[in-house]
Amino acid sequence: MAPKRPPVRILVQSALLLALSVLAACSEVPLLAPTATPVPPTATPSHSPTPLPDPQPVAQTFLEAWKGEDYRTMYLWLTPLSQEAHSLESFSAAYRELGAIMTLHQLRYEFLSTFAAGRSAQVSFRLQLNTLLVGEITRDIVMNLSLEGDQWRIQWERSLILPELQGGNTLLMEHRIPSRGDIYDRSGSALVSAETNAVSLGLIKGRLDSAQEAALFDRLWTLTGVSPEAIQEDLDLSLEGWYVPIGQAPASEIQAQFETLQSYEGLVMEPYTSRYYFGSGIAPQVLGYVSLIQPEEAEVYRRLGYRADERIGRIGLERWGEPFLSGTRGGALYAITSEGQRVTLLAEADPQPAQSIFTTLDKNLQVQAQLAMQGFTGAAVILERDTGRVLAMVSSPGFDPNIFEPTNFNSEFLLSDLLGDPRTPLLNRATQGQYPLGSVFKIVTMAAAMESGQYNANSSYYCGSYFTEIPGLRRADWTVSYQVPPSGPLTLTEGLMRSCNPWFWHIGLDFYNQGQDSLIADMATGFGLGTKTGIQQIAEEPGSIPSPINPIDAINLAIGQGGTLVTPLQVANFIAAIGNGGEVLRPQIIESIVNASGDPIFAFKPEPLRTLPIQGDTLEAIRRAMGWVVSEVRGTAFHRFRGLDIPVAGKTGTAEAPPSDPHAWFAGYTLAEDAGRPDVAIVVVAEHAGEGSAVAAPIFRRLVEIYFFGSPETLYPWETALPPLPPASEQP
């Protein structure tokens, strides 16, 4: 009698198993997870046994899921007994925890052999675990499987991760951490130093000896950079018996004058060790700070090779430069018993030293620029005009990065105040502050007018006291509030010099009425406004340059109001381009990055991005008008620059910011052509400070004096005496 034909279901199952075996040849093709209720195999005649399914595809699916950290899928392939012994949560936790300990970065595998008999199978494979700290760990592993119904399931134990984990063993990583790299200014003066012994300094109000106060305050100023006036102000705001935190200093400087310091009544000194920021915060928003890894970040950073109690860079160069400053970590990976006894060394690697960062900043210029902005909320940027180097970048108010160190005694008193400060000192206003530009924007409008072909440098307009070209609207020029006669007939070049609002309102309205409403916005974009500068190393915002949607919009946007928002760095960058002949350069703040041997792995070089989208005659007319702003009697900043020996060109700006006072702007560049002192572009904005000519222009002048002469030469209009020079900053 002919044998019976196998049932259709058996034929289908056999075909499916054959297809799965073919698919298993490619490790990238995952299998479906097993069904909740496996289908039992169908009996076949004894002389035609059903072949056992291949266990390798199951092993492959399990290992592929491990690659993707898909622990749920891995768990679905375990035998019921294994699932009873280990919950999904404990199973997943084991892989996460052990992966974090060994700093698992990548895994690979290759199958060595497969054996199946009855309801048991073994799959042998070579596992390569690539770790960040100790390199590659290779082990040959045997996976045991059981046939449950018609599907293989894995008999799981911890030795499937590493054989050394058999018997309840676990892993221990002994971290080998290099010292964090230092940060310097362009000439090698330390701005941030690695692990440093330091001393926090503070005063107890009511315990000070009045006869010692002046000498004590001066000494604290030298040590911490906090002026006597600021110290007195903090004391005045405190109650009797309160501790008033002042700052910190390197332990070496404290030790050198310990006897004298110890003699001062009411002075509290507490030692600690941490990363140290000199000068109580030199360019703090640029350099950034480090702080402890937070619990919610711990797993991510442990997988990257960090110990859970380490500090990481948070903002600025500390964050951007983390790969350079943190070095290459090493470690020793051990298998240990549940009691903590070391069983075997699995792998080890030595750490590699960190790199150090040399910035383009000029330390003295930066410190004095911060003092020049003291008392104002705003920003100042000083760029090397022809290269794009950032020589100083001030965001005011600043902050002391040292107070993020919890072992610093002063941190307890100052950190919460800093984080709750409504002035947001952590914000880098130079790159992230977004402001209306006011009349400095008229440079862009003049460029758009001339490039349109409808205006030239000698085009004339009568600049009256009021603008009445929009029916029902009457806008006053700035001359009205100053109670001076109207400017009268002005060429376009003179209009910029005189900052005549009606002239530029007229241009904006003219373009809008012709349907050319995007001309000014397009020119602004070409100047780099409304887009990031590409500085790369520190965070920045793009700002906004809208096109007008009605006539009032058109006149507002033509003078940098309305929805116009720019950053001070964007303005400094296009001002530098005007000064250097039209070349827009990428602003950069890294001079070099050097390894432990002192060899540079990166060195600064100027990086041109584009040229300003204007012709030579347009550029020359703008430069001439900016020169007249400070050199001609009718220029809006002439009275602020009398007697300055350094030739400069610039533009005032007063940007309305209701309901408060306007923002004060001044933007310009120098034309000294001094081989020893490259020319610079400088931008100053003081929030809600009033007129640009009254506030920002004097600050601009002071920055020019500091840059070329080393210290201020003239008083601010609101000063009665020049401020004393800051004391020499601490050195490591």
PDB file of C-alpha atoms in Angstrom, residues 45 96 104 124 262 395 484:
ATOM      1  CA  PRO A  45       4.857   7.930  10.363  1.00  0.00           C
ATOM      2  CA  ARG A  96      21.551  47.418  31.015  1.00  0.00           C
ATOM      3  CA  LEU A 104      29.606  48.280  25.938  1.00  0.00           C
ATOM      4  CA  SER A 124      28.133  27.820  19.662  1.00  0.00           C
ATOM      5  CA  GLN A 262      44.617  84.822  59.320  1.00  0.00           C
ATOM      6  CA  SER A 395      27.459  88.823  28.357  1.00  0.00           C
ATOM      7  CA  VAL A 484      16.588 120.455  17.645  1.00  0.00           C
TER       8      VAL A 484
END
